Amino acid sequence: MPPLAEAAPPLLRATALARHFPITEGVLLKRRTGAVRAVDGVDLTVRPAETLGIVGESGCGKSTLASLLMALDRPTSGSVVIDGQDPFALSSRELRTVRRSVQMVLQDPYTALNPRMTAGQIVGEPFAIHPEAVPRADRGRRVDELLETVGLDPTHRDRYPHQFSGGQRQRLGIARALALGPRLLLCDEPVSALDVSVQAQVLNLLQELRRDLRLACVFISHDLAVVQHLCDRIAVMYLGRIVETGTREQIYTTPRHPYTRALLAAAPVPDPGRRAADDEHLLEGDLPSPASPPSGCRFRTRCPYAREQCLVEPELRTRDGAEHPTACHFPITRRST
């Protein structure tokens, strides 16, 4: 974690954040019959110049959480504070100013870029939306600087997205996100659509940008190896809630929640002996529906350690003998091998 990150006030804070999507029946007279609890009571903070990783299975609510943190969607309840301001309490003009400090890198570079715009137009588009950011006369030079920053040739500014490779397209998306000088980047599965060799290049670029520009970052992924490479702290998400959070070392060496242990056990490893030892921790069963999550601990229907007490929902807190918070009545105490 960057020096003094703990002493700095949070750049981003989410408190009891929830987003429920109503389920309705009927055509003319719609009747609400339930709700999909995509995000259901999430607390997290991101401090300046640190990277928070959010991991979990597909369908656990990670992308919905990203939309809430970016103020692209309004929460059902709870709050988001960005750089000391509540984006949902601001006017449209005030919200535009806040958005300059928080930018997003999307998952799929093939669909995130307008195919009818050139690379220069794509990277320079934020200046048209925020004309106060860079004087018109300096925009061409600034676009070239941004292309160079992400490892692209400025002479290719007149090319269209289809003339770039997938990794180059993602670099264009990163350059566009950097155009307004943000303090926080929110990356939603930014390398999952890329080849493995290209993933490494893009991850190294993000690491360099984070270090050189002192950027804070929220990095959402289902790939534990990627998160371990890039993140200072990690929050593990299951069925709309955070079940464990801690530093990178705490999560990877002393996972306390059975779900975290199962995610680590499922990750590919080069040692066959380690693979056999981890088989006992592998997940069984499917992820329950967020429209009807299990009562009590949401993981209890798949947990090998579930007991009667798990019918009561556990709080996310630091328990006896632990160094980081876990939402589990019976956390794992033995060290990961």
Short mmCIF file of C-alpha atoms in Angstrom, two decimals:
data_model
loop_
_atom_site.label_atom_id
_atom_site.label_comp_id
_atom_site.label_asym_id
_atom_site.label_seq_id
_atom_site.Cartn_x
_atom_site.Cartn_y
_atom_site.Cartn_z
CA MET A 1 0.00 0.00 0.00
CA PRO A 2 1.32 3.47 -0.78
CA PRO A 3 2.89 5.36 2.14
CA LEU A 4 0.48 7.40 4.29
CA ALA A 5 -2.54 5.95 2.45
CA GLU A 6 -4.11 4.98 5.74
CA ALA A 7 -3.69 8.51 7.12
CA ALA A 8 -5.40 10.19 4.17
CA PRO A 9 -9.19 10.67 4.16
CA PRO A 10 -11.06 8.29 1.83
CA LEU A 11 -11.34 9.35 -1.79
CA LEU A 12 -14.35 7.06 -2.18
CA ARG A 13 -16.65 5.71 0.51
CA ALA A 14 -19.71 3.48 0.18
CA THR A 15 -21.94 2.94 3.20
CA ALA A 16 -24.71 0.30 3.43
CA LEU A 17 -24.96 0.49 -0.35
CA ALA A 18 -27.81 -1.50 -1.90
CA ARG A 19 -29.38 -1.86 -5.33
CA HIS A 20 -32.52 -3.97 -5.69
CA PHE A 21 -34.14 -4.48 -9.09
CA PRO A 22 -37.89 -5.09 -8.85
CA ILE A 23 -39.46 -8.24 -10.30
CA THR A 24 -42.91 -7.57 -11.74
CA GLU A 25 -45.71 -9.58 -13.31
CA GLY A 26 -48.45 -8.48 -15.67
CA VAL A 27 -48.55 -6.39 -18.83
CA LEU A 28 -50.94 -3.54 -18.15
CA LEU A 29 -51.27 -3.73 -14.37
CA LYS A 30 -47.79 -4.61 -13.26
CA ARG A 31 -47.51 -6.10 -9.82
CA ARG A 32 -44.25 -6.31 -7.92
CA THR A 33 -43.56 -9.88 -6.84
CA GLY A 34 -40.03 -9.58 -5.53
CA ALA A 35 -36.63 -8.05 -6.12
CA VAL A 36 -33.20 -9.04 -7.34
CA ARG A 37 -30.78 -7.98 -4.61
CA ALA A 38 -27.80 -7.38 -6.84
CA VAL A 39 -26.00 -5.29 -4.19
CA ASP A 40 -27.27 -5.62 -0.66
CA GLY A 41 -25.47 -3.63 2.01
CA VAL A 42 -21.88 -2.95 0.93
CA ASP A 43 -19.39 -0.87 2.92
CA LEU A 44 -16.01 -0.01 1.44
CA THR A 45 -13.45 2.77 1.25
CA VAL A 46 -10.72 3.68 -1.21
CA ARG A 47 -7.93 6.02 -0.15
CA PRO A 48 -5.76 8.17 -2.42
CA ALA A 49 -3.17 6.25 -4.45
CA GLU A 50 -4.29 2.79 -3.31
CA THR A 51 -5.84 0.00 -5.34
CA LEU A 52 -8.82 -1.95 -4.03
CA GLY A 53 -9.61 -5.24 -5.71
CA ILE A 54 -13.17 -6.59 -5.72
CA VAL A 55 -13.41 -10.30 -6.52
CA GLY A 56 -16.17 -12.87 -6.73
CA GLU A 57 -17.99 -15.24 -9.04
CA SER A 58 -19.94 -14.03 -12.05
CA GLY A 59 -23.35 -12.89 -10.87
CA CYS A 60 -22.27 -11.76 -7.41
CA GLY A 61 -22.99 -8.07 -8.11
CA LYS A 62 -19.57 -6.67 -8.99
CA SER A 63 -20.60 -4.77 -12.12
CA THR A 64 -23.73 -3.41 -10.46
CA LEU A 65 -21.54 -2.17 -7.64
CA ALA A 66 -19.27 -0.49 -10.19
CA SER A 67 -22.24 1.38 -11.68
CA LEU A 68 -23.23 2.62 -8.22
CA LEU A 69 -19.70 3.75 -7.37
CA MET A 70 -19.56 5.69 -10.64
CA ALA A 71 -23.00 7.23 -9.92
CA LEU A 72 -24.25 5.76 -13.20
CA ASP A 73 -27.10 4.12 -11.31
CA ARG A 74 -28.95 5.33 -8.22
CA PRO A 75 -28.89 3.04 -5.17
CA THR A 76 -32.01 1.68 -3.56
CA SER A 77 -30.52 2.65 -0.22
CA GLY A 78 -27.19 3.59 1.28
CA SER A 79 -24.76 6.25 0.13
CA VAL A 80 -21.70 6.93 -2.00
CA VAL A 81 -19.32 9.78 -1.22
CA ILE A 82 -16.72 10.76 -3.83
CA ASP A 83 -14.01 13.16 -2.70
CA GLY A 84 -16.24 14.39 0.12
CA GLN A 85 -19.37 14.86 -2.03
CA ASP A 86 -22.55 12.84 -2.45
CA PRO A 87 -23.00 12.56 -6.25
CA PHE A 88 -26.71 11.78 -5.92
CA ALA A 89 -27.35 15.06 -4.11
CA LEU A 90 -25.67 17.21 -6.77
CA SER A 91 -27.10 19.06 -9.73
CA SER A 92 -26.17 17.89 -13.22
CA ARG A 93 -23.54 20.60 -13.56
CA GLU A 94 -22.00 19.80 -10.18
CA LEU A 95 -22.01 16.08 -10.98
CA ARG A 96 -20.08 16.72 -14.19
CA THR A 97 -17.32 18.32 -12.13
CA VAL A 98 -17.17 15.32 -9.79
CA ARG A 99 -17.03 12.94 -12.73
CA ARG A 100 -13.77 14.51 -13.85
CA SER A 101 -12.07 12.99 -10.80
CA VAL A 102 -13.49 9.48 -11.31
CA GLN A 103 -13.24 7.70 -14.65
CA MET A 104 -14.00 4.16 -15.80
CA VAL A 105 -12.23 1.57 -17.95
CA LEU A 106 -14.80 -0.85 -19.35
CA GLN A 107 -14.54 -4.58 -19.86
CA ASP A 108 -14.85 -5.00 -23.60
CA PRO A 109 -12.64 -2.78 -25.77
CA TYR A 110 -14.50 -4.03 -28.85
CA THR A 111 -17.76 -2.36 -27.82
CA ALA A 112 -16.51 0.44 -25.54
CA LEU A 113 -15.22 2.57 -28.43
CA ASN A 114 -17.29 4.31 -31.08
CA PRO A 115 -16.39 2.59 -34.38
CA ARG A 116 -17.11 5.78 -36.35
CA MET A 117 -14.60 7.89 -34.44
CA THR A 118 -10.84 7.94 -34.96
CA ALA A 119 -8.42 7.25 -32.14
CA GLY A 120 -7.70 10.96 -31.81
CA GLN A 121 -11.39 11.79 -31.63
CA ILE A 122 -12.01 9.08 -29.03
CA VAL A 123 -9.21 10.22 -26.74
CA GLY A 124 -10.12 13.88 -27.26
CA GLU A 125 -13.86 13.42 -26.71
CA PRO A 126 -13.69 14.23 -22.96
CA PHE A 127 -12.34 17.69 -23.87
CA ALA A 128 -15.48 18.36 -25.91
CA ILE A 129 -17.64 17.38 -22.94
CA HIS A 130 -15.45 19.33 -20.48
CA PRO A 131 -14.09 22.23 -22.58
CA GLU A 132 -12.64 23.89 -19.48
CA ALA A 133 -10.18 21.01 -19.01
CA VAL A 134 -7.81 21.87 -21.87
CA PRO A 135 -7.77 24.95 -24.16
CA ARG A 136 -8.88 24.15 -27.70
CA ALA A 137 -5.48 25.08 -29.15
CA ASP A 138 -3.72 22.54 -26.90
CA ARG A 139 -6.04 19.58 -27.36
CA GLY A 140 -4.22 17.99 -30.30
CA ARG A 141 -0.93 18.06 -28.39
CA ARG A 142 -2.61 16.65 -25.29
CA VAL A 143 -4.16 13.80 -27.28
CA ASP A 144 -0.72 12.88 -28.64
CA GLU A 145 0.69 12.92 -25.11
CA LEU A 146 -2.05 10.60 -23.88
CA LEU A 147 -1.48 8.17 -26.75
CA GLU A 148 2.23 8.07 -25.93
CA THR A 149 1.47 7.60 -22.22
CA VAL A 150 -0.41 4.37 -22.91
CA GLY A 151 2.15 3.07 -25.41
CA LEU A 152 0.45 3.98 -28.70
CA ASP A 153 1.96 5.77 -31.67
CA PRO A 154 0.53 9.33 -31.99
CA THR A 155 0.84 9.07 -35.77
CA HIS A 156 -1.98 6.50 -35.62
CA ARG A 157 -4.45 9.07 -34.27
CA ASP A 158 -6.41 8.99 -37.54
CA ARG A 159 -6.99 5.23 -37.44
CA TYR A 160 -10.34 3.76 -36.50
CA PRO A 161 -10.87 1.18 -33.69
CA HIS A 162 -11.13 -1.76 -36.11
CA GLN A 163 -7.58 -0.99 -37.26
CA PHE A 164 -6.19 -1.68 -33.79
CA SER A 165 -5.71 -4.96 -31.96
CA GLY A 166 -7.73 -5.78 -28.84
CA GLY A 167 -4.93 -4.73 -26.50
CA GLN A 168 -4.43 -1.48 -28.40
CA ARG A 169 -8.15 -0.76 -28.19
CA GLN A 170 -8.05 -1.19 -24.43
CA ARG A 171 -5.09 1.21 -24.32
CA LEU A 172 -7.27 3.71 -26.19
CA GLY A 173 -9.93 3.27 -23.53
CA ILE A 174 -7.36 3.87 -20.81
CA ALA A 175 -6.05 6.99 -22.59
CA ARG A 176 -9.60 8.35 -22.80
CA ALA A 177 -10.11 7.66 -19.08
CA LEU A 178 -6.91 9.57 -18.26
CA ALA A 179 -7.76 12.61 -20.39
CA LEU A 180 -9.35 14.67 -17.59
CA GLY A 181 -6.68 13.89 -15.01
CA PRO A 182 -8.79 11.69 -12.69
CA ARG A 183 -7.79 10.80 -9.14
CA LEU A 184 -9.61 7.45 -9.28
CA LEU A 185 -9.92 4.83 -12.00
CA LEU A 186 -12.65 2.22 -11.78
CA CYS A 187 -11.67 -0.79 -13.88
CA ASP A 188 -14.44 -3.33 -14.50
CA GLU A 189 -12.83 -6.57 -15.73
CA PRO A 190 -10.51 -4.55 -18.03
CA VAL A 191 -8.46 -7.52 -19.27
CA SER A 192 -10.94 -10.40 -19.28
CA ALA A 193 -11.65 -10.02 -23.02
CA LEU A 194 -7.95 -10.04 -23.97
CA ASP A 195 -5.45 -12.81 -24.72
CA VAL A 196 -3.28 -13.83 -21.77
CA SER A 197 -0.09 -12.31 -23.17
CA VAL A 198 -1.88 -9.03 -23.88
CA GLN A 199 -3.45 -9.09 -20.41
CA ALA A 200 0.01 -8.92 -18.85
CA GLN A 201 0.95 -5.90 -20.97
CA VAL A 202 -2.21 -3.99 -20.04
CA LEU A 203 -1.84 -4.89 -16.35
CA ASN A 204 1.76 -3.67 -16.35
CA LEU A 205 0.59 -0.44 -17.98
CA LEU A 206 -2.05 0.07 -15.28
CA GLN A 207 0.56 -0.62 -12.62
CA GLU A 208 2.92 1.97 -14.10
CA LEU A 209 0.16 4.58 -14.46
CA ARG A 210 -0.98 3.99 -10.90
CA ARG A 211 2.55 4.53 -9.64
CA ASP A 212 3.55 7.45 -11.87
CA LEU A 213 0.26 9.38 -11.65
CA ARG A 214 -0.51 8.45 -8.02
CA LEU A 215 -3.90 7.13 -9.08
CA ALA A 216 -6.33 5.36 -6.82
CA CYS A 217 -8.02 2.39 -8.44
CA VAL A 218 -10.97 0.06 -7.91
CA PHE A 219 -10.17 -3.09 -9.83
CA ILE A 220 -13.05 -5.52 -10.36
CA SER A 221 -12.21 -9.03 -11.51
CA HIS A 222 -12.96 -12.71 -11.09
CA ASP A 223 -9.28 -13.54 -11.73
CA LEU A 224 -7.48 -13.87 -8.41
CA ALA A 225 -4.02 -13.91 -10.01
CA VAL A 226 -4.70 -10.56 -11.68
CA VAL A 227 -5.96 -9.02 -8.43
CA GLN A 228 -2.96 -10.32 -6.49
CA HIS A 229 -0.61 -8.70 -9.00
CA LEU A 230 -2.21 -5.27 -8.92
CA CYS A 231 -4.08 -4.58 -5.67
CA ASP A 232 -3.13 -3.33 -2.20
CA ARG A 233 -6.39 -4.38 -0.53
CA ILE A 234 -9.02 -6.90 -1.56
CA ALA A 235 -12.75 -7.22 -0.88
CA VAL A 236 -14.36 -10.59 -1.56
CA MET A 237 -17.97 -10.34 -2.73
CA TYR A 238 -20.63 -13.05 -2.60
CA LEU A 239 -24.28 -12.68 -3.60
CA GLY A 240 -24.35 -8.90 -3.22
CA ARG A 241 -22.33 -8.59 -0.02
CA ILE A 242 -18.72 -8.27 1.07
CA VAL A 243 -17.79 -11.41 3.02
CA GLU A 244 -14.11 -10.70 3.68
CA THR A 245 -11.73 -7.80 3.24
CA GLY A 246 -8.07 -7.29 4.01
CA THR A 247 -4.66 -6.57 2.59
CA ARG A 248 -3.36 -8.61 -0.31
CA GLU A 249 -1.13 -10.61 2.04
CA GLN A 250 -3.96 -11.30 4.50
CA ILE A 251 -6.34 -12.55 1.84
CA TYR A 252 -3.84 -14.73 0.01
CA THR A 253 -1.93 -16.18 2.97
CA THR A 254 -4.56 -16.32 5.73
CA PRO A 255 -8.02 -16.42 4.13
CA ARG A 256 -10.62 -16.66 6.89
CA HIS A 257 -13.91 -17.03 5.02
CA PRO A 258 -14.67 -20.45 3.46
CA TYR A 259 -15.77 -18.74 0.25
CA THR A 260 -12.44 -16.92 -0.07
CA ARG A 261 -10.63 -20.20 0.54
CA ALA A 262 -12.74 -21.86 -2.15
CA LEU A 263 -11.94 -19.11 -4.68
CA LEU A 264 -8.23 -19.53 -3.99
CA ALA A 265 -8.52 -23.30 -4.24
CA ALA A 266 -10.19 -23.00 -7.65
CA ALA A 267 -7.43 -20.82 -9.09
CA PRO A 268 -5.03 -22.67 -11.45
CA VAL A 269 -1.67 -23.53 -9.85
CA PRO A 270 1.46 -25.06 -11.44
CA ASP A 271 2.04 -27.52 -8.58
CA PRO A 272 -0.09 -30.72 -8.96
CA GLY A 273 0.45 -31.55 -5.28
CA ARG A 274 -0.97 -28.19 -4.25
CA ARG A 275 -3.94 -28.80 -6.54
CA ALA A 276 -4.75 -32.10 -4.80
CA ALA A 277 -4.45 -30.51 -1.37
CA ASP A 278 -6.90 -27.79 -2.37
CA ASP A 279 -9.57 -30.12 -3.75
CA GLU A 280 -11.31 -30.35 -0.37
CA HIS A 281 -12.03 -26.60 -0.52
CA LEU A 282 -13.58 -26.53 -3.99
CA LEU A 283 -17.08 -25.08 -4.27
CA GLU A 284 -20.07 -27.33 -4.81
CA GLY A 285 -23.47 -26.32 -6.13
CA ASP A 286 -24.57 -23.25 -8.04
CA LEU A 287 -24.70 -19.66 -6.91
CA PRO A 288 -28.16 -19.06 -5.37
CA SER A 289 -30.47 -16.60 -7.06
CA PRO A 290 -30.08 -13.00 -5.81
CA ALA A 291 -33.87 -12.82 -6.05
CA SER A 292 -34.21 -15.34 -3.22
CA PRO A 293 -30.92 -15.52 -1.29
CA PRO A 294 -30.61 -18.01 1.56
CA SER A 295 -31.58 -16.77 5.01
CA GLY A 296 -28.80 -16.05 7.47
CA CYS A 297 -25.36 -16.52 5.98
CA ARG A 298 -25.78 -16.45 2.21
CA PHE A 299 -22.95 -18.91 1.72
CA ARG A 300 -24.31 -21.55 4.10
CA THR A 301 -25.98 -23.63 1.35
CA ARG A 302 -22.54 -24.26 -0.21
CA CYS A 303 -20.37 -24.15 2.90
CA PRO A 304 -18.86 -27.38 4.28
CA TYR A 305 -18.69 -25.84 7.77
CA ALA A 306 -22.30 -24.61 7.99
CA ARG A 307 -24.08 -25.14 11.33
CA GLU A 308 -27.32 -24.09 12.94
CA GLN A 309 -25.84 -20.73 13.97
CA CYS A 310 -25.38 -19.89 10.29
CA LEU A 311 -29.15 -19.36 10.06
CA VAL A 312 -28.34 -16.00 11.67
CA GLU A 313 -26.61 -13.57 9.34
CA PRO A 314 -22.99 -12.90 10.43
CA GLU A 315 -21.61 -9.37 10.61
CA LEU A 316 -18.55 -8.32 8.67
CA ARG A 317 -16.15 -7.71 11.55
CA THR A 318 -12.77 -8.63 12.93
CA ARG A 319 -13.16 -11.68 15.14
CA ASP A 320 -10.93 -13.02 17.91
CA GLY A 321 -7.46 -13.96 16.72
CA ALA A 322 -7.91 -12.39 13.27
CA GLU A 323 -6.27 -9.37 11.67
CA HIS A 324 -8.97 -8.54 9.14
CA PRO A 325 -12.81 -8.55 8.94
CA THR A 326 -14.78 -11.63 7.93
CA ALA A 327 -18.54 -12.26 7.71
CA CYS A 328 -18.45 -15.80 9.09
CA HIS A 329 -19.47 -17.35 12.42
CA PHE A 330 -16.83 -20.08 12.07
CA PRO A 331 -13.89 -18.55 10.19
CA ILE A 332 -10.98 -20.70 9.10
CA THR A 333 -8.15 -20.43 11.60
CA ARG A 334 -5.40 -22.55 10.05
CA ARG A 335 -2.92 -20.92 7.75
CA SER A 336 -3.19 -21.39 3.99
CA THR A 337 -0.58 -23.77 2.59
#
